[in-house]
Amino acid sequence: MKKIISSSIALTLCLLGLKSTIAQPLKVDGVSSKVKTSLNLYSFNKVLTVDKSATLENIIDYSASAGFDAIDITAYFFPGYPNIPSDEYINKIKKRAFLLGLDISGTGVKNDFTNPDPKKRAEDIQLVKNWIDVAEKLGAPVIRVFSGPIPKGYENKRDVVEKYLIEALTECAKYGEKKGVLVGVQNHGDFLQTADQVIRVVKGVNSKWFGTIVDTGYFLTKDPYQDIAKVMPYAVNFQVKESPFGPRSPIRTDLNKLLQIVKESGYRGYLPIETLEIKGEPRPVPDIPYDAYKKVPPFLKDLKTAINKVYQ
């Protein structure tokens, strides 16, 4: 009986793209990796928070009509953020997504765990815990957090800042475990810029309820695909971007290459896409204003084409 239960748990963790240990992913012979598409709603940040021409409900409806499997609802799009929404509103959003056939693949907050001020870090730890509670109620399996920037004056003190970061993430992961919500840190070109930096933090936290959100557009290295492959054993979710070299680069992501890396890793989970408004210069196409309604559909189509080709 114990052996059967153990095998069941191992299979469940593998289906989530997790590991039996921090360093080694589980493998299930004869089972193909499965991935699903998702829309990170930050793609619609402009219409949701700037000109406010759309509501969260509008974009959920759009996601279903566009053909996504899931949505990743960034927390700032809930009314009253950073305060948590009412259970009534959470249930309303959860029901709407369900009736439209959409999973809720994750949510995320804006935090800074590299801040030298322990009071500020404690406030952000509580922020993450509050939204872990929301994620639990939504049925979202993962909450996305940031590391934070390198603080001024700490450029040559990475070990000190890393300690701040690991301590904060460890506390969040412990709370996430209690609530059944994975905590994932996103490489965002801030304190975490390379695969090695991400892996040091993941190993420092050392929790099966903690991993990395693989941001395909924010490894600040010569070959981001190598970094993506390197962090895949620790992946709990994604941010699939249009370019591996940042939003201002005209070089498009090779989705076939990316999906091959994902498949070979054994990751089974969501692939949320995120398109971004480019502010400042240079711009790949300077004369065309950003319009998520025009940017998202072709990117989703390209992702689905790559999935079908690589997983055929």
PDB file of C-alpha atoms in Angstrom:
ATOM      1  CA  MET A   1       0.000   0.000   0.000  1.00  0.00           C
ATOM      2  CA  LYS A   2       2.789   2.446   0.931  1.00  0.00           C
ATOM      3  CA  LYS A   3       4.496   1.713  -2.384  1.00  0.00           C
ATOM      4  CA  ILE A   4       1.285   2.461  -4.316  1.00  0.00           C
ATOM      5  CA  ILE A   5       0.765   5.751  -2.465  1.00  0.00           C
ATOM      6  CA  SER A   6       4.397   6.746  -2.999  1.00  0.00           C
ATOM      7  CA  SER A   7       4.146   6.022  -6.719  1.00  0.00           C
ATOM      8  CA  SER A   8       0.943   8.056  -6.952  1.00  0.00           C
ATOM      9  CA  ILE A   9       2.573  11.069  -5.285  1.00  0.00           C
ATOM     10  CA  ALA A  10       5.626  10.798  -7.529  1.00  0.00           C
ATOM     11  CA  LEU A  11       3.426  10.724 -10.635  1.00  0.00           C
ATOM     12  CA  THR A  12       1.443  13.745  -9.454  1.00  0.00           C
ATOM     13  CA  LEU A  13       4.619  15.748  -8.851  1.00  0.00           C
ATOM     14  CA  CYS A  14       5.953  14.763 -12.246  1.00  0.00           C
ATOM     15  CA  LEU A  15       2.761  15.909 -13.947  1.00  0.00           C
ATOM     16  CA  LEU A  16       3.353  19.301 -12.353  1.00  0.00           C
ATOM     17  CA  GLY A  17       6.901  19.453 -13.705  1.00  0.00           C
ATOM     18  CA  LEU A  18       8.410  19.094 -10.211  1.00  0.00           C
ATOM     19  CA  LYS A  19      11.196  16.953  -8.791  1.00  0.00           C
ATOM     20  CA  SER A  20      11.503  14.211  -6.196  1.00  0.00           C
ATOM     21  CA  THR A  21      14.572  16.137  -5.101  1.00  0.00           C
ATOM     22  CA  ILE A  22      15.766  19.651  -5.892  1.00  0.00           C
ATOM     23  CA  ALA A  23      18.464  18.440  -8.264  1.00  0.00           C
ATOM     24  CA  GLN A  24      16.773  15.673 -10.211  1.00  0.00           C
ATOM     25  CA  PRO A  25      13.467  15.714 -12.103  1.00  0.00           C
ATOM     26  CA  LEU A  26      11.160  12.726 -12.043  1.00  0.00           C
ATOM     27  CA  LYS A  27      10.814  10.718 -15.223  1.00  0.00           C
ATOM     28  CA  VAL A  28       7.836   8.575 -16.210  1.00  0.00           C
ATOM     29  CA  ASP A  29       8.616   6.094 -18.955  1.00  0.00           C
ATOM     30  CA  GLY A  30       6.081   5.917 -21.743  1.00  0.00           C
ATOM     31  CA  VAL A  31       4.269   9.132 -20.793  1.00  0.00           C
ATOM     32  CA  SER A  32       4.478  12.048 -23.204  1.00  0.00           C
ATOM     33  CA  SER A  33       4.981  15.533 -21.852  1.00  0.00           C
ATOM     34  CA  LYS A  34       1.905  17.713 -22.063  1.00  0.00           C
ATOM     35  CA  VAL A  35       1.795  21.492 -22.260  1.00  0.00           C
ATOM     36  CA  LYS A  36      -1.099  23.940 -22.407  1.00  0.00           C
ATOM     37  CA  THR A  37      -1.351  27.501 -23.666  1.00  0.00           C
ATOM     38  CA  SER A  38      -2.117  30.373 -21.318  1.00  0.00           C
ATOM     39  CA  LEU A  39      -2.378  34.134 -21.592  1.00  0.00           C
ATOM     40  CA  ASN A  40      -0.567  36.276 -19.083  1.00  0.00           C
ATOM     41  CA  LEU A  41      -3.025  39.119 -18.727  1.00  0.00           C
ATOM     42  CA  TYR A  42      -0.183  41.615 -18.352  1.00  0.00           C
ATOM     43  CA  SER A  43      -0.280  41.626 -22.150  1.00  0.00           C
ATOM     44  CA  PHE A  44      -3.410  43.763 -21.667  1.00  0.00           C
ATOM     45  CA  ASN A  45      -1.959  45.988 -18.964  1.00  0.00           C
ATOM     46  CA  LYS A  46      -2.540  49.109 -21.065  1.00  0.00           C
ATOM     47  CA  VAL A  47      -6.280  48.601 -21.527  1.00  0.00           C
ATOM     48  CA  LEU A  48      -6.736  47.352 -17.966  1.00  0.00           C
ATOM     49  CA  THR A  49      -4.807  49.981 -15.997  1.00  0.00           C
ATOM     50  CA  VAL A  50      -3.847  52.882 -18.284  1.00  0.00           C
ATOM     51  CA  ASP A  51      -6.802  53.787 -20.509  1.00  0.00           C
ATOM     52  CA  LYS A  52      -9.115  51.397 -18.605  1.00  0.00           C
ATOM     53  CA  SER A  53     -11.068  50.567 -21.736  1.00  0.00           C
ATOM     54  CA  ALA A  54     -11.509  46.954 -20.590  1.00  0.00           C
ATOM     55  CA  THR A  55     -12.286  45.103 -17.388  1.00  0.00           C
ATOM     56  CA  LEU A  56     -10.796  41.908 -16.032  1.00  0.00           C
ATOM     57  CA  GLU A  57     -13.995  40.124 -17.035  1.00  0.00           C
ATOM     58  CA  ASN A  58     -13.678  41.478 -20.605  1.00  0.00           C
ATOM     59  CA  ILE A  59     -10.169  40.080 -20.991  1.00  0.00           C
ATOM     60  CA  ILE A  60     -11.162  36.715 -19.524  1.00  0.00           C
ATOM     61  CA  ASP A  61     -13.911  36.511 -22.141  1.00  0.00           C
ATOM     62  CA  TYR A  62     -11.420  37.506 -24.834  1.00  0.00           C
ATOM     63  CA  SER A  63      -8.972  34.793 -23.716  1.00  0.00           C
ATOM     64  CA  ALA A  64     -11.634  32.136 -24.195  1.00  0.00           C
ATOM     65  CA  SER A  65     -12.666  33.429 -27.615  1.00  0.00           C
ATOM     66  CA  ALA A  66      -9.007  33.609 -28.723  1.00  0.00           C
ATOM     67  CA  GLY A  67      -8.537  29.915 -27.996  1.00  0.00           C
ATOM     68  CA  PHE A  68      -6.341  29.832 -24.892  1.00  0.00           C
ATOM     69  CA  ASP A  69      -6.435  26.892 -22.499  1.00  0.00           C
ATOM     70  CA  ALA A  70      -5.821  29.058 -19.441  1.00  0.00           C
ATOM     71  CA  ILE A  71      -5.234  32.544 -18.069  1.00  0.00           C
ATOM     72  CA  ASP A  72      -2.559  33.902 -15.737  1.00  0.00           C
ATOM     73  CA  ILE A  73      -4.210  36.737 -13.818  1.00  0.00           C
ATOM     74  CA  THR A  74      -1.653  39.215 -12.511  1.00  0.00           C
ATOM     75  CA  ALA A  75      -2.822  40.404  -9.096  1.00  0.00           C
ATOM     76  CA  TYR A  76      -2.715  44.119  -9.962  1.00  0.00           C
ATOM     77  CA  PHE A  77      -5.739  43.638 -12.191  1.00  0.00           C
ATOM     78  CA  PHE A  78      -7.979  42.785  -9.258  1.00  0.00           C
ATOM     79  CA  PRO A  79      -9.831  45.864  -7.953  1.00  0.00           C
ATOM     80  CA  GLY A  80      -8.197  47.345  -4.871  1.00  0.00           C
ATOM     81  CA  TYR A  81      -4.764  45.706  -5.267  1.00  0.00           C
ATOM     82  CA  PRO A  82      -2.617  45.280  -3.163  1.00  0.00           C
ATOM     83  CA  ASN A  83      -5.574  44.672  -0.853  1.00  0.00           C
ATOM     84  CA  ILE A  84      -7.062  41.256  -1.463  1.00  0.00           C
ATOM     85  CA  PRO A  85     -10.449  41.093  -3.168  1.00  0.00           C
ATOM     86  CA  SER A  86     -13.569  39.795  -1.463  1.00  0.00           C
ATOM     87  CA  ASP A  87     -14.396  36.105  -1.590  1.00  0.00           C
ATOM     88  CA  GLU A  88     -17.474  37.080  -3.579  1.00  0.00           C
ATOM     89  CA  TYR A  89     -15.364  38.675  -6.307  1.00  0.00           C
ATOM     90  CA  ILE A  90     -12.790  35.861  -6.305  1.00  0.00           C
ATOM     91  CA  ASN A  91     -15.563  33.313  -6.732  1.00  0.00           C
ATOM     92  CA  LYS A  92     -17.122  35.393  -9.498  1.00  0.00           C
ATOM     93  CA  ILE A  93     -13.852  35.366 -11.473  1.00  0.00           C
ATOM     94  CA  LYS A  94     -13.243  31.685 -10.761  1.00  0.00           C
ATOM     95  CA  LYS A  95     -16.738  30.755 -11.951  1.00  0.00           C
ATOM     96  CA  ARG A  96     -16.461  32.908 -15.086  1.00  0.00           C
ATOM     97  CA  ALA A  97     -13.205  31.243 -16.111  1.00  0.00           C
ATOM     98  CA  PHE A  98     -14.619  27.778 -15.436  1.00  0.00           C
ATOM     99  CA  LEU A  99     -17.779  28.351 -17.455  1.00  0.00           C
ATOM    100  CA  LEU A 100     -15.631  29.576 -20.351  1.00  0.00           C
ATOM    101  CA  GLY A 101     -13.470  26.444 -20.195  1.00  0.00           C
ATOM    102  CA  LEU A 102     -10.391  28.271 -18.938  1.00  0.00           C
ATOM    103  CA  ASP A 103      -7.976  27.079 -16.271  1.00  0.00           C
ATOM    104  CA  ILE A 104      -6.356  29.685 -14.033  1.00  0.00           C
ATOM    105  CA  SER A 105      -2.686  28.837 -14.484  1.00  0.00           C
ATOM    106  CA  GLY A 106      -1.317  31.327 -11.982  1.00  0.00           C
ATOM    107  CA  THR A 107      -1.240  34.792 -10.529  1.00  0.00           C
ATOM    108  CA  GLY A 108       1.563  37.124  -9.492  1.00  0.00           C
ATOM    109  CA  VAL A 109       2.452  40.139  -7.389  1.00  0.00           C
ATOM    110  CA  LYS A 110       4.976  42.958  -7.490  1.00  0.00           C
ATOM    111  CA  ASN A 111       7.492  42.575  -4.651  1.00  0.00           C
ATOM    112  CA  ASP A 112      11.083  43.418  -3.761  1.00  0.00           C
ATOM    113  CA  PHE A 113      12.968  40.855  -1.691  1.00  0.00           C
ATOM    114  CA  THR A 114      16.398  42.402  -2.293  1.00  0.00           C
ATOM    115  CA  ASN A 115      15.566  45.568  -0.375  1.00  0.00           C
ATOM    116  CA  PRO A 116      18.120  45.980   2.476  1.00  0.00           C
ATOM    117  CA  ASP A 117      15.355  47.278   4.765  1.00  0.00           C
ATOM    118  CA  PRO A 118      14.030  44.256   6.727  1.00  0.00           C
ATOM    119  CA  LYS A 119      10.744  46.052   7.391  1.00  0.00           C
ATOM    120  CA  LYS A 120      10.126  46.511   3.655  1.00  0.00           C
ATOM    121  CA  ARG A 121      10.974  42.873   2.977  1.00  0.00           C
ATOM    122  CA  ALA A 122       8.612  41.757   5.745  1.00  0.00           C
ATOM    123  CA  GLU A 123       5.818  43.838   4.211  1.00  0.00           C
ATOM    124  CA  ASP A 124       6.355  42.186   0.849  1.00  0.00           C
ATOM    125  CA  ILE A 125       6.484  38.723   2.408  1.00  0.00           C
ATOM    126  CA  GLN A 126       3.069  39.434   3.880  1.00  0.00           C
ATOM    127  CA  LEU A 127       1.896  40.695   0.472  1.00  0.00           C
ATOM    128  CA  VAL A 128       2.904  37.375  -1.104  1.00  0.00           C
ATOM    129  CA  LYS A 129       1.226  35.404   1.676  1.00  0.00           C
ATOM    130  CA  ASN A 130      -1.979  37.396   1.216  1.00  0.00           C
ATOM    131  CA  TRP A 131      -2.031  36.575  -2.472  1.00  0.00           C
ATOM    132  CA  ILE A 132      -1.145  32.941  -1.858  1.00  0.00           C
ATOM    133  CA  ASP A 133      -4.464  32.892  -0.023  1.00  0.00           C
ATOM    134  CA  VAL A 134      -6.118  34.388  -3.109  1.00  0.00           C
ATOM    135  CA  ALA A 135      -4.385  31.869  -5.382  1.00  0.00           C
ATOM    136  CA  GLU A 136      -5.689  29.048  -3.194  1.00  0.00           C
ATOM    137  CA  LYS A 137      -9.247  30.352  -3.496  1.00  0.00           C
ATOM    138  CA  LEU A 138      -8.901  30.838  -7.259  1.00  0.00           C
ATOM    139  CA  GLY A 139      -7.522  27.336  -7.705  1.00  0.00           C
ATOM    140  CA  ALA A 140      -4.320  28.781  -9.192  1.00  0.00           C
ATOM    141  CA  PRO A 141      -1.440  26.302  -8.721  1.00  0.00           C
ATOM    142  CA  VAL A 142       1.373  28.875  -8.835  1.00  0.00           C
ATOM    143  CA  ILE A 143       2.069  32.395  -7.622  1.00  0.00           C
ATOM    144  CA  ARG A 144       4.729  34.400  -9.471  1.00  0.00           C
ATOM    145  CA  VAL A 145       7.118  36.634  -7.534  1.00  0.00           C
ATOM    146  CA  PHE A 146      10.163  38.738  -8.375  1.00  0.00           C
ATOM    147  CA  SER A 147      13.550  38.870  -6.738  1.00  0.00           C
ATOM    148  CA  GLY A 148      14.025  42.646  -6.896  1.00  0.00           C
ATOM    149  CA  PRO A 149      16.797  44.854  -8.278  1.00  0.00           C
ATOM    150  CA  ILE A 150      20.373  45.037  -7.070  1.00  0.00           C
ATOM    151  CA  PRO A 151      20.206  47.729  -4.361  1.00  0.00           C
ATOM    152  CA  LYS A 152      22.331  50.827  -4.798  1.00  0.00           C
ATOM    153  CA  GLY A 153      25.634  50.345  -3.008  1.00  0.00           C
ATOM    154  CA  TYR A 154      25.309  46.555  -3.032  1.00  0.00           C
ATOM    155  CA  GLU A 155      26.690  45.932  -6.507  1.00  0.00           C
ATOM    156  CA  ASN A 156      29.661  44.032  -5.040  1.00  0.00           C
ATOM    157  CA  LYS A 157      27.690  42.390  -2.231  1.00  0.00           C
ATOM    158  CA  ARG A 158      25.645  39.773  -4.072  1.00  0.00           C
ATOM    159  CA  ASP A 159      26.051  37.247  -1.258  1.00  0.00           C
ATOM    160  CA  VAL A 160      24.424  39.638   1.211  1.00  0.00           C
ATOM    161  CA  VAL A 161      21.515  40.407  -1.094  1.00  0.00           C
ATOM    162  CA  GLU A 162      21.110  36.748  -2.028  1.00  0.00           C
ATOM    163  CA  LYS A 163      20.730  35.928   1.657  1.00  0.00           C
ATOM    164  CA  TYR A 164      17.888  38.462   1.955  1.00  0.00           C
ATOM    165  CA  LEU A 165      16.232  36.952  -1.092  1.00  0.00           C
ATOM    166  CA  ILE A 166      16.539  33.316  -0.016  1.00  0.00           C
ATOM    167  CA  GLU A 167      15.243  34.027   3.483  1.00  0.00           C
ATOM    168  CA  ALA A 168      12.161  35.807   2.114  1.00  0.00           C
ATOM    169  CA  LEU A 169      11.439  33.174  -0.518  1.00  0.00           C
ATOM    170  CA  THR A 170      11.878  30.362   1.994  1.00  0.00           C
ATOM    171  CA  GLU A 171       9.212  31.871   4.238  1.00  0.00           C
ATOM    172  CA  CYS A 172       6.873  32.296   1.261  1.00  0.00           C
ATOM    173  CA  ALA A 173       7.469  28.714   0.099  1.00  0.00           C
ATOM    174  CA  LYS A 174       6.650  27.363   3.565  1.00  0.00           C
ATOM    175  CA  TYR A 175       3.380  29.268   3.528  1.00  0.00           C
ATOM    176  CA  GLY A 176       2.683  28.154  -0.042  1.00  0.00           C
ATOM    177  CA  GLU A 177       3.136  24.528   1.009  1.00  0.00           C
ATOM    178  CA  LYS A 178       0.517  24.943   3.736  1.00  0.00           C
ATOM    179  CA  LYS A 179      -1.918  26.364   1.186  1.00  0.00           C
ATOM    180  CA  GLY A 180      -1.069  24.022  -1.686  1.00  0.00           C
ATOM    181  CA  VAL A 181       0.293  26.834  -3.874  1.00  0.00           C
ATOM    182  CA  LEU A 182       3.686  26.695  -5.571  1.00  0.00           C
ATOM    183  CA  VAL A 183       5.875  29.793  -5.357  1.00  0.00           C
ATOM    184  CA  GLY A 184       7.931  30.619  -8.443  1.00  0.00           C
ATOM    185  CA  VAL A 185      10.562  33.329  -8.788  1.00  0.00           C
ATOM    186  CA  GLN A 186      10.853  34.947 -12.205  1.00  0.00           C
ATOM    187  CA  ASN A 187      14.145  35.911 -13.790  1.00  0.00           C
ATOM    188  CA  HIS A 188      13.395  39.473 -14.764  1.00  0.00           C
ATOM    189  CA  GLY A 189      16.697  41.060 -15.669  1.00  0.00           C
ATOM    190  CA  ASP A 190      17.019  42.353 -12.104  1.00  0.00           C
ATOM    191  CA  PHE A 191      18.985  40.466  -9.435  1.00  0.00           C
ATOM    192  CA  LEU A 192      18.418  37.239 -11.373  1.00  0.00           C
ATOM    193  CA  GLN A 193      19.859  37.538 -14.869  1.00  0.00           C
ATOM    194  CA  THR A 194      21.379  34.113 -15.564  1.00  0.00           C
ATOM    195  CA  ALA A 195      20.477  30.462 -15.076  1.00  0.00           C
ATOM    196  CA  ASP A 196      23.273  29.967 -12.551  1.00  0.00           C
ATOM    197  CA  GLN A 197      21.967  32.843 -10.423  1.00  0.00           C
ATOM    198  CA  VAL A 198      18.454  31.399 -10.495  1.00  0.00           C
ATOM    199  CA  ILE A 199      19.642  27.906  -9.593  1.00  0.00           C
ATOM    200  CA  ARG A 200      21.664  29.196  -6.631  1.00  0.00           C
ATOM    201  CA  VAL A 201      18.501  30.730  -5.216  1.00  0.00           C
ATOM    202  CA  VAL A 202      16.340  27.656  -5.903  1.00  0.00           C
ATOM    203  CA  LYS A 203      18.848  25.414  -4.171  1.00  0.00           C
ATOM    204  CA  GLY A 204      19.151  27.906  -1.327  1.00  0.00           C
ATOM    205  CA  VAL A 205      15.397  27.808  -0.712  1.00  0.00           C
ATOM    206  CA  ASN A 206      15.438  24.006  -1.040  1.00  0.00           C
ATOM    207  CA  SER A 207      11.677  23.432  -1.096  1.00  0.00           C
ATOM    208  CA  LYS A 208       9.554  21.164  -3.275  1.00  0.00           C
ATOM    209  CA  TRP A 209       6.986  23.965  -3.243  1.00  0.00           C
ATOM    210  CA  PHE A 210       9.386  26.451  -4.816  1.00  0.00           C
ATOM    211  CA  GLY A 211      10.809  26.764  -8.293  1.00  0.00           C
ATOM    212  CA  THR A 212      11.347  29.194 -11.117  1.00  0.00           C
ATOM    213  CA  ILE A 213       9.092  30.995 -13.555  1.00  0.00           C
ATOM    214  CA  VAL A 214      11.037  30.710 -16.801  1.00  0.00           C
ATOM    215  CA  ASP A 215      10.970  34.131 -18.463  1.00  0.00           C
ATOM    216  CA  THR A 216      12.208  33.327 -21.954  1.00  0.00           C
ATOM    217  CA  GLY A 217      12.887  36.991 -22.724  1.00  0.00           C
ATOM    218  CA  TYR A 218      14.916  38.013 -19.703  1.00  0.00           C
ATOM    219  CA  PHE A 219      18.055  35.920 -19.451  1.00  0.00           C
ATOM    220  CA  LEU A 220      20.692  38.578 -20.063  1.00  0.00           C
ATOM    221  CA  THR A 221      23.216  36.248 -21.670  1.00  0.00           C
ATOM    222  CA  LYS A 222      24.668  35.561 -25.112  1.00  0.00           C
ATOM    223  CA  ASP A 223      22.595  32.406 -25.578  1.00  0.00           C
ATOM    224  CA  PRO A 224      19.337  32.559 -23.582  1.00  0.00           C
ATOM    225  CA  TYR A 225      18.283  29.135 -24.868  1.00  0.00           C
ATOM    226  CA  GLN A 226      21.148  27.553 -22.942  1.00  0.00           C
ATOM    227  CA  ASP A 227      19.957  29.271 -19.763  1.00  0.00           C
ATOM    228  CA  ILE A 228      16.374  28.185 -20.388  1.00  0.00           C
ATOM    229  CA  ALA A 229      17.489  24.564 -20.774  1.00  0.00           C
ATOM    230  CA  LYS A 230      19.590  24.789 -17.640  1.00  0.00           C
ATOM    231  CA  VAL A 231      16.726  25.952 -15.382  1.00  0.00           C
ATOM    232  CA  MET A 232      14.107  23.564 -16.777  1.00  0.00           C
ATOM    233  CA  PRO A 233      14.471  21.008 -13.941  1.00  0.00           C
ATOM    234  CA  TYR A 234      13.240  23.736 -11.580  1.00  0.00           C
ATOM    235  CA  ALA A 235      10.466  25.194 -13.763  1.00  0.00           C
ATOM    236  CA  VAL A 236       6.972  25.560 -12.284  1.00  0.00           C
ATOM    237  CA  ASN A 237       5.612  27.974 -14.900  1.00  0.00           C
ATOM    238  CA  PHE A 238       6.591  30.210 -17.815  1.00  0.00           C
ATOM    239  CA  GLN A 239       6.517  33.628 -19.388  1.00  0.00           C
ATOM    240  CA  VAL A 240       6.967  33.041 -23.110  1.00  0.00           C
ATOM    241  CA  LYS A 241       8.101  36.270 -24.718  1.00  0.00           C
ATOM    242  CA  GLU A 242       8.285  37.391 -28.345  1.00  0.00           C
ATOM    243  CA  SER A 243      12.081  37.706 -28.300  1.00  0.00           C
ATOM    244  CA  PRO A 244      14.733  35.950 -26.182  1.00  0.00           C
ATOM    245  CA  PHE A 245      16.730  39.192 -26.126  1.00  0.00           C
ATOM    246  CA  GLY A 246      14.144  41.533 -24.636  1.00  0.00           C
ATOM    247  CA  PRO A 247      11.165  43.469 -26.050  1.00  0.00           C
ATOM    248  CA  ARG A 248      13.310  45.900 -28.038  1.00  0.00           C
ATOM    249  CA  SER A 249      15.030  43.156 -30.009  1.00  0.00           C
ATOM    250  CA  PRO A 250      13.818  42.408 -33.546  1.00  0.00           C
ATOM    251  CA  ILE A 251      14.997  38.795 -33.168  1.00  0.00           C
ATOM    252  CA  ARG A 252      11.944  36.585 -32.706  1.00  0.00           C
ATOM    253  CA  THR A 253      11.840  33.630 -30.346  1.00  0.00           C
ATOM    254  CA  ASP A 254      12.471  30.333 -32.128  1.00  0.00           C
ATOM    255  CA  LEU A 255       9.400  28.604 -30.736  1.00  0.00           C
ATOM    256  CA  ASN A 256      10.295  25.242 -32.249  1.00  0.00           C
ATOM    257  CA  LYS A 257      13.654  25.352 -30.495  1.00  0.00           C
ATOM    258  CA  LEU A 258      12.037  26.497 -27.253  1.00  0.00           C
ATOM    259  CA  LEU A 259       9.393  23.757 -27.354  1.00  0.00           C
ATOM    260  CA  GLN A 260      12.034  21.127 -28.044  1.00  0.00           C
ATOM    261  CA  ILE A 261      13.859  22.232 -24.882  1.00  0.00           C
ATOM    262  CA  VAL A 262      10.599  22.093 -22.942  1.00  0.00           C
ATOM    263  CA  LYS A 263       9.732  18.648 -24.274  1.00  0.00           C
ATOM    264  CA  GLU A 264      13.148  17.170 -23.568  1.00  0.00           C
ATOM    265  CA  SER A 265      13.017  18.472 -20.002  1.00  0.00           C
ATOM    266  CA  GLY A 266       9.849  16.545 -19.218  1.00  0.00           C
ATOM    267  CA  TYR A 267       8.032  19.695 -18.125  1.00  0.00           C
ATOM    268  CA  ARG A 268       4.277  19.249 -18.038  1.00  0.00           C
ATOM    269  CA  GLY A 269       2.403  22.451 -17.450  1.00  0.00           C
ATOM    270  CA  TYR A 270       1.376  25.803 -18.856  1.00  0.00           C
ATOM    271  CA  LEU A 271       3.113  28.053 -21.354  1.00  0.00           C
ATOM    272  CA  PRO A 272       1.692  31.546 -20.714  1.00  0.00           C
ATOM    273  CA  ILE A 273       2.572  34.049 -23.417  1.00  0.00           C
ATOM    274  CA  GLU A 274       3.153  37.709 -22.676  1.00  0.00           C
ATOM    275  CA  THR A 275       3.402  40.504 -25.218  1.00  0.00           C
ATOM    276  CA  LEU A 276       4.724  43.846 -24.060  1.00  0.00           C
ATOM    277  CA  GLU A 277       4.300  47.497 -24.895  1.00  0.00           C
ATOM    278  CA  ILE A 278       7.714  48.915 -25.732  1.00  0.00           C
ATOM    279  CA  LYS A 279       8.475  52.198 -24.021  1.00  0.00           C
ATOM    280  CA  GLY A 280      11.448  54.281 -25.027  1.00  0.00           C
ATOM    281  CA  GLU A 281      13.911  53.566 -27.800  1.00  0.00           C
ATOM    282  CA  PRO A 282      15.026  51.612 -29.741  1.00  0.00           C
ATOM    283  CA  ARG A 283      11.868  49.954 -31.045  1.00  0.00           C
ATOM    284  CA  PRO A 284      11.785  47.073 -33.540  1.00  0.00           C
ATOM    285  CA  VAL A 285       8.803  48.668 -35.326  1.00  0.00           C
ATOM    286  CA  PRO A 286       8.715  52.302 -34.153  1.00  0.00           C
ATOM    287  CA  ASP A 287       5.726  53.468 -36.191  1.00  0.00           C
ATOM    288  CA  ILE A 288       3.171  50.898 -35.027  1.00  0.00           C
ATOM    289  CA  PRO A 289       1.486  51.583 -31.663  1.00  0.00           C
ATOM    290  CA  TYR A 290       1.086  48.654 -29.296  1.00  0.00           C
ATOM    291  CA  ASP A 291      -2.234  46.849 -29.541  1.00  0.00           C
ATOM    292  CA  ALA A 292      -2.546  43.622 -27.554  1.00  0.00           C
ATOM    293  CA  TYR A 293      -5.631  42.611 -29.529  1.00  0.00           C
ATOM    294  CA  LYS A 294      -3.430  42.523 -32.639  1.00  0.00           C
ATOM    295  CA  LYS A 295      -0.231  41.224 -31.019  1.00  0.00           C
ATOM    296  CA  VAL A 296      -1.615  38.308 -29.030  1.00  0.00           C
ATOM    297  CA  PRO A 297      -3.486  36.216 -31.664  1.00  0.00           C
ATOM    298  CA  PRO A 298      -0.568  35.678 -34.087  1.00  0.00           C
ATOM    299  CA  PHE A 299       1.781  34.858 -31.207  1.00  0.00           C
ATOM    300  CA  LEU A 300      -0.696  32.291 -29.878  1.00  0.00           C
ATOM    301  CA  LYS A 301      -1.063  30.835 -33.362  1.00  0.00           C
ATOM    302  CA  ASP A 302       2.716  30.501 -33.679  1.00  0.00           C
ATOM    303  CA  LEU A 303       2.952  28.843 -30.252  1.00  0.00           C
ATOM    304  CA  LYS A 304       0.214  26.336 -31.096  1.00  0.00           C
ATOM    305  CA  THR A 305       1.906  25.547 -34.397  1.00  0.00           C
ATOM    306  CA  ALA A 306       5.184  24.862 -32.579  1.00  0.00           C
ATOM    307  CA  ILE A 307       3.447  22.696 -29.974  1.00  0.00           C
ATOM    308  CA  ASN A 308       1.769  20.622 -32.668  1.00  0.00           C
ATOM    309  CA  LYS A 309       5.014  20.213 -34.567  1.00  0.00           C
ATOM    310  CA  VAL A 310       7.247  19.312 -31.620  1.00  0.00           C
ATOM    311  CA  TYR A 311       4.724  17.087 -29.823  1.00  0.00           C
ATOM    312  CA  GLN A 312       3.403  15.257 -32.896  1.00  0.00           C
TER     313      GLN A 312
END
